[in-house]
mmCIF file of C-alpha atoms in Angstrom:
data_model
loop_
_atom_site.group_PDB
_atom_site.id
_atom_site.type_symbol
_atom_site.label_atom_id
_atom_site.label_comp_id
_atom_site.label_asym_id
_atom_site.label_seq_id
_atom_site.Cartn_x
_atom_site.Cartn_y
_atom_site.Cartn_z
ATOM 1 C CA MET A 246 -0.036 0.000 0.152
ATOM 2 C CA SER A 247 1.608 3.072 -0.955
ATOM 3 C CA PHE A 248 2.495 5.788 1.491
ATOM 4 C CA ARG A 249 -0.175 8.524 -0.373
ATOM 5 C CA LYS A 250 -2.964 5.725 -0.093
ATOM 6 C CA VAL A 251 -2.533 5.664 3.170
ATOM 7 C CA ASN A 252 -2.093 9.187 4.008
ATOM 8 C CA ILE A 253 -6.183 9.042 2.574
ATOM 9 C CA ILE A 254 -7.131 6.736 4.353
ATOM 10 C CA ILE A 255 -6.441 7.999 7.674
ATOM 11 C CA LEU A 256 -7.696 11.569 6.854
ATOM 12 C CA VAL A 257 -10.802 9.558 6.115
ATOM 13 C CA LEU A 258 -10.525 6.635 9.096
ATOM 14 C CA ALA A 259 -10.001 9.655 11.299
ATOM 15 C CA VAL A 260 -12.118 12.363 10.616
ATOM 16 C CA ALA A 261 -15.235 10.658 9.575
ATOM 17 C CA LEU A 262 -15.105 8.402 12.166
ATOM 18 C CA PHE A 263 -13.641 10.817 15.160
ATOM 19 C CA LEU A 264 -13.486 14.531 13.947
ATOM 20 C CA LEU A 265 -15.213 15.190 16.939
ATOM 21 C CA VAL A 266 -15.731 12.707 19.519
ATOM 22 C CA LEU A 267 -17.153 13.865 22.920
ATOM 23 C CA HIS A 268 -17.737 12.427 26.159
ATOM 24 C CA HIS A 269 -19.545 12.264 29.457
ATOM 25 C CA ASN A 270 -19.450 9.836 32.023
ATOM 26 C CA PHE A 271 -22.356 11.239 33.690
ATOM 27 C CA LEU A 272 -24.530 12.477 30.057
ATOM 28 C CA GLY A 273 -25.916 10.296 27.520
ATOM 29 C CA LEU A 274 -25.951 11.534 24.245
ATOM 30 C CA SER A 275 -29.768 11.366 24.117
ATOM 31 C CA SER A 276 -29.305 13.969 27.030
ATOM 32 C CA LEU A 277 -26.930 16.025 25.011
ATOM 33 C CA LEU A 278 -29.582 16.237 21.774
ATOM 34 C CA ARG A 279 -32.587 17.363 23.828
ATOM 35 C CA ASN A 280 -30.907 20.132 25.330
ATOM 36 C CA GLU A 281 -30.415 23.615 23.845
ATOM 37 C CA VAL A 282 -26.335 24.043 23.077
ATOM 38 C CA THR A 283 -26.779 28.363 22.725
ATOM 39 C CA ASP A 284 -22.975 29.184 22.455
ATOM 40 C CA SER A 285 -20.737 29.304 19.637
ATOM 41 C CA GLY A 286 -18.911 27.393 17.830
ATOM 42 C CA ILE A 287 -15.216 25.586 16.874
ATOM 43 C CA VAL A 288 -14.765 28.241 14.219
ATOM 44 C CA GLY A 289 -16.286 31.247 15.146
ATOM 45 C CA PRO A 290 -15.391 34.214 17.581
ATOM 46 C CA ARG A 291 -17.734 33.392 20.553
ATOM 47 C CA PRO A 292 -17.159 30.953 22.689
ATOM 48 C CA ILE A 293 -18.383 27.377 23.037
ATOM 49 C CA ASP A 294 -18.725 24.667 25.795
ATOM 50 C CA PHE A 295 -19.715 21.344 24.738
ATOM 51 C CA VAL A 296 -22.459 20.826 28.018
ATOM 52 C CA PRO A 297 -25.587 21.623 28.162
ATOM 53 C CA ASN A 298 -26.474 24.648 30.184
ATOM 54 C CA GLY A 299 -28.414 22.584 32.641
ATOM 55 C CA LEU A 300 -25.508 20.568 33.553
ATOM 56 C CA ARG A 301 -22.664 23.180 32.877
ATOM 57 C CA HIS A 302 -21.536 24.267 36.848
ATOM 58 C CA ALA A 303 -21.469 20.023 37.636
ATOM 59 C CA VAL A 304 -18.413 20.024 35.030
ATOM 60 C CA ASP A 305 -16.707 23.074 35.483
ATOM 61 C CA GLY A 306 -16.862 21.896 39.745
ATOM 62 C CA ARG A 307 -15.588 18.334 38.336
ATOM 63 C CA GLN A 308 -13.168 19.436 35.470
ATOM 64 C CA GLU A 309 -13.233 16.147 33.899
ATOM 65 C CA GLU A 310 -12.331 15.476 30.783
ATOM 66 C CA ILE A 311 -13.146 15.820 27.554
ATOM 67 C CA PRO A 312 -11.505 13.728 24.563
ATOM 68 C CA VAL A 313 -11.482 15.468 21.168
ATOM 69 C CA VAL A 314 -10.142 13.568 18.610
ATOM 70 C CA ILE A 315 -8.908 14.477 15.316
ATOM 71 C CA ALA A 316 -7.045 13.257 12.416
ATOM 72 C CA ALA A 317 -3.490 14.692 11.374
ATOM 73 C CA SER A 318 -2.707 13.907 7.462
ATOM 74 C CA GLU A 319 1.041 15.559 6.872
ATOM 75 C CA ASP A 320 -0.524 17.423 3.803
ATOM 76 C CA ARG A 321 -3.834 18.864 5.851
ATOM 77 C CA LEU A 322 -1.476 19.076 9.177
ATOM 78 C CA GLY A 323 -2.323 23.260 9.137
ATOM 79 C CA GLY A 324 -6.092 22.553 9.041
ATOM 80 C CA ALA A 325 -5.290 20.382 11.944
ATOM 81 C CA ILE A 326 -3.462 22.708 13.891
ATOM 82 C CA ALA A 327 -6.049 25.151 13.131
ATOM 83 C CA ALA A 328 -9.093 23.233 14.350
ATOM 84 C CA ILE A 329 -7.086 22.057 17.741
ATOM 85 C CA ASN A 330 -6.522 26.324 18.575
ATOM 86 C CA SER A 331 -9.817 27.308 17.513
ATOM 87 C CA ILE A 332 -11.520 24.518 20.087
ATOM 88 C CA GLN A 333 -9.002 25.705 22.631
ATOM 89 C CA HIS A 334 -9.702 28.768 22.515
ATOM 90 C CA ASN A 335 -13.268 28.518 22.450
ATOM 91 C CA THR A 336 -14.243 26.257 25.394
ATOM 92 C CA ARG A 337 -14.393 26.175 29.218
ATOM 93 C CA SER A 338 -13.933 22.433 29.340
ATOM 94 C CA ASN A 339 -10.942 20.666 30.565
ATOM 95 C CA VAL A 340 -10.414 19.177 26.546
ATOM 96 C CA ILE A 341 -7.207 16.640 25.995
ATOM 97 C CA PHE A 342 -6.605 15.873 21.851
ATOM 98 C CA TYR A 343 -5.836 12.646 20.541
ATOM 99 C CA ILE A 344 -4.148 13.544 17.444
ATOM 100 C CA VAL A 345 -4.125 10.580 15.109
ATOM 101 C CA THR A 346 -0.902 10.667 12.715
ATOM 102 C CA LEU A 347 1.539 8.940 10.794
ATOM 103 C CA ASN A 348 5.072 8.025 12.535
ATOM 104 C CA ASN A 349 6.712 9.792 9.934
ATOM 105 C CA THR A 350 4.807 13.146 10.503
ATOM 106 C CA ALA A 351 4.937 12.672 14.304
ATOM 107 C CA ASP A 352 8.072 14.959 15.164
ATOM 108 C CA HIS A 353 6.741 17.787 12.753
ATOM 109 C CA LEU A 354 3.401 17.915 14.312
ATOM 110 C CA ARG A 355 5.202 17.746 17.588
ATOM 111 C CA SER A 356 7.443 20.902 17.060
ATOM 112 C CA TRP A 357 4.251 22.739 15.363
ATOM 113 C CA LEU A 358 2.419 22.214 19.106
ATOM 114 C CA ASN A 359 5.832 23.147 20.728
ATOM 115 C CA SER A 360 4.454 26.795 19.447
ATOM 116 C CA ASP A 361 4.608 29.488 22.486
ATOM 117 C CA SER A 362 1.248 30.007 21.241
ATOM 118 C CA LEU A 363 0.300 26.202 21.723
ATOM 119 C CA LYS A 364 1.905 25.632 24.696
ATOM 120 C CA SER A 365 -1.291 25.541 26.841
ATOM 121 C CA ILE A 366 -2.958 22.373 25.067
ATOM 122 C CA GLN A 367 -3.187 18.960 26.378
ATOM 123 C CA TYR A 368 -2.585 16.242 23.819
ATOM 124 C CA LYS A 369 -2.019 12.985 22.964
ATOM 125 C CA ILE A 370 -0.042 11.374 19.673
ATOM 126 C CA VAL A 371 -1.482 7.920 18.653
ATOM 127 C CA ASN A 372 1.061 6.683 16.184
ATOM 128 C CA PHE A 373 -1.537 5.306 13.171
ATOM 129 C CA ASP A 374 -0.288 1.906 12.070
ATOM 130 C CA PRO A 375 -1.370 0.900 8.660
ATOM 131 C CA LYS A 376 -1.549 -2.756 9.195
ATOM 132 C CA LEU A 377 -4.361 -2.399 11.264
ATOM 133 C CA LEU A 378 -5.991 -1.974 7.648
ATOM 134 C CA GLU A 379 -5.174 -4.963 6.066
ATOM 135 C CA GLY A 380 -7.723 -6.608 5.291
ATOM 136 C CA LYS A 381 -10.117 -4.017 6.201
ATOM 137 C CA VAL A 382 -9.613 -2.208 2.605
ATOM 138 C CA LYS A 383 -10.705 -3.124 -0.425
ATOM 139 C CA GLU A 384 -7.990 -1.039 -3.446
ATOM 140 C CA ASP A 385 -10.167 -0.975 -6.788
ATOM 141 C CA PRO A 386 -7.625 0.613 -9.822
ATOM 142 C CA ASP A 387 -10.377 1.042 -12.075
ATOM 143 C CA GLN A 388 -12.303 3.278 -9.244
ATOM 144 C CA GLY A 389 -13.516 6.300 -10.739
ATOM 145 C CA GLU A 390 -13.827 9.545 -9.311
ATOM 146 C CA SER A 391 -15.797 9.137 -6.011
ATOM 147 C CA MET A 392 -19.188 10.996 -5.748
ATOM 148 C CA LYS A 393 -21.618 12.332 -2.828
ATOM 149 C CA PRO A 394 -24.614 10.590 -2.838
ATOM 150 C CA TYR A 395 -27.185 11.598 -0.245
ATOM 151 C CA ASN A 396 -29.495 8.084 0.495
ATOM 152 C CA TYR A 397 -28.169 4.401 1.200
ATOM 153 C CA ILE A 398 -28.542 2.922 -2.147
ATOM 154 C CA GLY A 399 -25.931 5.639 -3.187
ATOM 155 C CA TYR A 400 -23.655 3.971 -0.723
ATOM 156 C CA LEU A 401 -24.329 0.553 -1.100
ATOM 157 C CA ASP A 402 -24.936 -2.490 -3.115
ATOM 158 C CA TYR A 403 -28.425 -3.652 -2.682
ATOM 159 C CA LYS A 404 -27.834 -6.248 -5.535
ATOM 160 C CA LYS A 405 -25.854 -8.304 -2.726
ATOM 161 C CA GLU A 406 -28.036 -10.831 -0.978
ATOM 162 C CA ARG A 407 -25.684 -9.425 2.405
ATOM 163 C CA ILE A 408 -27.490 -5.858 2.135
ATOM 164 C CA ARG A 409 -30.495 -6.833 1.363
ATOM 165 C CA LYS A 410 -30.939 -9.502 4.433
ATOM 166 C CA LEU A 411 -30.516 -6.214 6.681
ATOM 167 C CA SER A 412 -34.054 -4.939 5.474
ATOM 168 C CA MET A 413 -32.888 -1.043 5.429
ATOM 169 C CA LYS A 414 -34.555 1.013 3.361
ATOM 170 C CA ALA A 415 -32.457 1.815 0.020
ATOM 171 C CA SER A 416 -34.130 5.596 0.061
ATOM 172 C CA THR A 417 -33.155 5.985 4.084
ATOM 173 C CA CYS A 418 -31.596 9.847 3.851
ATOM 174 C CA SER A 419 -27.593 8.634 4.803
ATOM 175 C CA PHE A 420 -26.640 11.190 8.110
ATOM 176 C CA ASN A 421 -23.222 12.596 8.015
ATOM 177 C CA PRO A 422 -20.645 10.704 9.573
ATOM 178 C CA GLY A 423 -17.906 13.746 9.407
ATOM 179 C CA VAL A 424 -19.160 15.388 12.814
ATOM 180 C CA PHE A 425 -20.911 13.445 15.211
ATOM 181 C CA VAL A 426 -21.098 12.898 19.157
ATOM 182 C CA ALA A 427 -20.884 9.953 20.644
ATOM 183 C CA ASN A 428 -21.353 7.869 23.844
ATOM 184 C CA LEU A 429 -17.729 6.453 24.084
ATOM 185 C CA THR A 430 -19.582 4.175 27.000
ATOM 186 C CA GLU A 431 -22.180 3.110 25.093
ATOM 187 C CA TRP A 432 -19.558 3.032 21.967
ATOM 188 C CA LYS A 433 -16.961 0.691 24.024
ATOM 189 C CA ARG A 434 -20.299 -1.786 25.380
ATOM 190 C CA GLN A 435 -21.717 -2.438 22.146
ATOM 191 C CA ASN A 436 -18.059 -3.154 20.653
ATOM 192 C CA ILE A 437 -19.340 -0.693 17.890
ATOM 193 C CA THR A 438 -15.276 -0.973 16.958
ATOM 194 C CA ASN A 439 -15.818 -4.265 16.087
ATOM 195 C CA GLN A 440 -18.520 -3.886 14.272
ATOM 196 C CA LEU A 441 -17.515 -1.873 12.072
ATOM 197 C CA GLU A 442 -14.568 -3.689 11.435
ATOM 198 C CA LYS A 443 -16.500 -7.134 10.909
ATOM 199 C CA TRP A 444 -18.370 -5.099 7.760
ATOM 200 C CA MET A 445 -15.522 -3.765 6.601
ATOM 201 C CA LYS A 446 -13.815 -6.737 6.410
ATOM 202 C CA LEU A 447 -16.797 -8.019 5.076
ATOM 203 C CA ASN A 448 -16.837 -5.872 1.668
ATOM 204 C CA VAL A 449 -13.263 -6.344 1.369
ATOM 205 C CA GLU A 450 -14.766 -10.239 1.129
ATOM 206 C CA GLU A 451 -17.611 -9.734 -0.839
ATOM 207 C CA GLY A 452 -17.857 -5.811 -2.614
ATOM 208 C CA LEU A 453 -20.634 -4.524 -0.145
ATOM 209 C CA TYR A 454 -20.417 -1.136 -1.188
ATOM 210 C CA SER A 455 -21.267 1.129 -4.331
ATOM 211 C CA ARG A 456 -18.843 0.910 -6.579
ATOM 212 C CA THR A 457 -19.020 4.879 -7.189
ATOM 213 C CA LEU A 458 -17.400 5.722 -3.434
ATOM 214 C CA ALA A 459 -13.449 5.599 -4.816
ATOM 215 C CA GLY A 460 -12.356 4.325 -1.886
ATOM 216 C CA SER A 461 -14.735 5.220 1.056
ATOM 217 C CA ILE A 462 -14.060 2.840 4.084
ATOM 218 C CA THR A 463 -15.627 4.395 6.733
ATOM 219 C CA THR A 464 -19.108 6.183 5.515
ATOM 220 C CA PRO A 465 -21.074 2.318 4.393
ATOM 221 C CA PRO A 466 -19.937 0.354 7.430
ATOM 222 C CA LEU A 467 -21.602 3.465 9.976
ATOM 223 C CA LEU A 468 -24.527 3.501 7.956
ATOM 224 C CA ILE A 469 -25.144 -0.074 8.426
ATOM 225 C CA VAL A 470 -24.400 -0.249 11.627
ATOM 226 C CA PHE A 471 -26.170 2.986 12.974
ATOM 227 C CA TYR A 472 -29.273 2.422 10.874
ATOM 228 C CA GLN A 473 -32.193 3.792 12.870
ATOM 229 C CA GLN A 474 -29.997 3.849 15.637
ATOM 230 C CA HIS A 475 -28.667 7.278 15.639
ATOM 231 C CA SER A 476 -30.859 11.255 16.474
ATOM 232 C CA THR A 477 -29.982 14.241 15.020
ATOM 233 C CA ILE A 478 -28.049 17.505 16.249
ATOM 234 C CA ASP A 479 -28.627 21.082 15.286
ATOM 235 C CA PRO A 480 -27.354 20.916 12.131
ATOM 236 C CA MET A 481 -25.149 24.347 13.027
ATOM 237 C CA TRP A 482 -23.074 22.264 14.546
ATOM 238 C CA ASN A 483 -22.199 20.509 11.168
ATOM 239 C CA VAL A 484 -22.086 24.130 8.270
ATOM 240 C CA ARG A 485 -20.610 22.080 5.943
ATOM 241 C CA HIS A 486 -19.808 22.833 2.252
ATOM 242 C CA LEU A 487 -17.644 25.426 2.403
ATOM 243 C CA GLY A 488 -14.958 23.832 0.477
ATOM 244 C CA SER A 489 -17.174 22.878 -2.646
ATOM 245 C CA SER A 490 -16.634 26.324 -4.720
ATOM 246 C CA ALA A 491 -14.521 28.860 -4.152
ATOM 247 C CA GLY A 492 -17.062 31.340 -4.230
ATOM 248 C CA LYS A 493 -19.446 32.329 -0.505
ATOM 249 C CA ARG A 494 -22.656 29.841 0.010
ATOM 250 C CA TYR A 495 -23.419 31.169 2.939
ATOM 251 C CA SER A 496 -24.042 34.398 4.031
ATOM 252 C CA PRO A 497 -21.812 36.269 6.490
ATOM 253 C CA GLN A 498 -24.215 36.712 9.078
ATOM 254 C CA PHE A 499 -25.049 32.992 8.781
ATOM 255 C CA VAL A 500 -21.265 31.936 9.466
ATOM 256 C CA LYS A 501 -20.938 33.905 12.435
ATOM 257 C CA ALA A 502 -23.884 32.123 13.809
ATOM 258 C CA ALA A 503 -22.499 29.082 13.122
ATOM 259 C CA LYS A 504 -21.206 26.901 15.871
ATOM 260 C CA LEU A 505 -19.004 24.282 13.941
ATOM 261 C CA LEU A 506 -17.777 24.860 10.323
ATOM 262 C CA HIS A 507 -16.473 22.446 7.442
ATOM 263 C CA TRP A 508 -14.701 23.476 4.348
ATOM 264 C CA ASN A 509 -15.063 19.780 3.122
ATOM 265 C CA GLY A 510 -15.128 19.949 -0.822
ATOM 266 C CA HIS A 511 -11.918 21.056 -2.948
ATOM 267 C CA PHE A 512 -11.487 24.483 -2.051
ATOM 268 C CA LYS A 513 -9.423 24.194 1.491
ATOM 269 C CA PRO A 514 -9.289 27.403 3.623
ATOM 270 C CA TRP A 515 -5.481 27.387 3.172
ATOM 271 C CA GLY A 516 -5.398 26.779 -0.688
ATOM 272 C CA ARG A 517 -5.447 29.748 -3.329
ATOM 273 C CA THR A 518 -8.697 29.750 -3.106
ATOM 274 C CA ALA A 519 -11.671 29.482 -0.238
ATOM 275 C CA SER A 520 -14.839 30.699 1.075
ATOM 276 C CA TYR A 521 -14.295 33.087 4.137
ATOM 277 C CA THR A 522 -10.152 32.107 4.409
ATOM 278 C CA ASP A 523 -10.113 35.051 7.452
ATOM 279 C CA VAL A 524 -12.662 33.286 9.635
ATOM 280 C CA TRP A 525 -10.769 30.091 9.755
ATOM 281 C CA GLU A 526 -7.050 32.114 9.222
ATOM 282 C CA LYS A 527 -7.849 33.677 12.886
ATOM 283 C CA TRP A 528 -7.008 30.108 14.275
ATOM 284 C CA TYR A 529 -4.219 29.361 12.449
ATOM 285 C CA ILE A 530 -0.325 29.109 13.422
ATOM 286 C CA PRO A 531 2.179 29.682 11.288
ATOM 287 C CA ASP A 532 4.399 26.210 10.808
ATOM 288 C CA PRO A 533 7.561 27.006 12.834
ATOM 289 C CA THR A 534 9.434 24.310 10.487
ATOM 290 C CA GLY A 535 8.314 25.896 7.098
ATOM 291 C CA LYS A 536 6.827 23.093 6.056
ATOM 292 C CA PHE A 537 3.229 23.612 4.965
ATOM 293 C CA ASN A 538 2.425 27.053 4.202
ATOM 294 C CA LEU A 539 -0.546 28.953 2.921
ATOM 295 C CA ILE A 540 -0.743 28.861 -1.104
ATOM 296 C CA ARG A 541 -2.714 31.834 -1.087
ATOM 297 C CA ARG A 542 0.837 34.129 0.682
ATOM 298 C CA TYR A 543 2.845 33.203 -1.975
ATOM 299 C CA THR A 544 0.712 34.556 -4.860
ATOM 300 C CA GLU A 545 0.533 37.637 -3.053
ATOM 301 C CA ILE A 546 3.676 38.206 -2.630
ATOM 302 C CA SER A 547 4.315 37.177 -6.248
ATOM 303 C CA ASN A 548 1.832 40.118 -7.225
ATOM 304 C CA ILE A 549 3.717 42.620 -5.024
ATOM 305 C CA LYS A 550 6.725 42.001 -6.402
#
């Protein structure tokens, strides 16, 4: 498996599964979803608190640790840094970051996190072992460009008997697995990781995913395992498609009110053109090693010269 392939897999696996994982030992997921969270989000001008208003003082008093797991592939390391810095500055909770990366990226990441602006951050670097994917990822060189389906039939091959036996409606609207809140106690109790790995292995053996997904390895098993077993959260916690075009999809007022901004798509905020780069750049910390640079910076400098 090539290095680039592994890097992409880490990004998809870790971000899609764990872009934002919040957990309180005494707080179930249903309790969180029933309460309104009124504070601002991960990228934005106002502070956030991951705890519903009714339980905030109890958590503040106990200083319970809240884990946030995030991916950090080499080519998108600046995006991870900006997200970490934003979370750190916009929460009153005791947050610790579990940063998933490849071994050869760990030193680069560690030197960045040792910057003066980031020294107060609590974190643990988790080296991702590509061997964990053996037998769980199916590489298909003939697979075309990926698409972004909006229902189950776009992710799964309903011609396969194993899929049909699950009795899942093909027209069911898929949930967004890129950003979700998980009760980790229940996750462990129900062996969710084992369930997901089971379906990843079965796909390698039987080809259960839609061939239009071009290597997606996390969304289909999540849709299967959590079919009719999830609740919705306020969509302002995942204002997405900011990277789907270079133009501004949303109004400044809407972006300001968002709790979490998601630049999914081709146009990343560290690239040459993207929407609301000023909002993202507020939380970006320059790379002390000089390896990661904002592309538009070079364009601006060259234009000045």
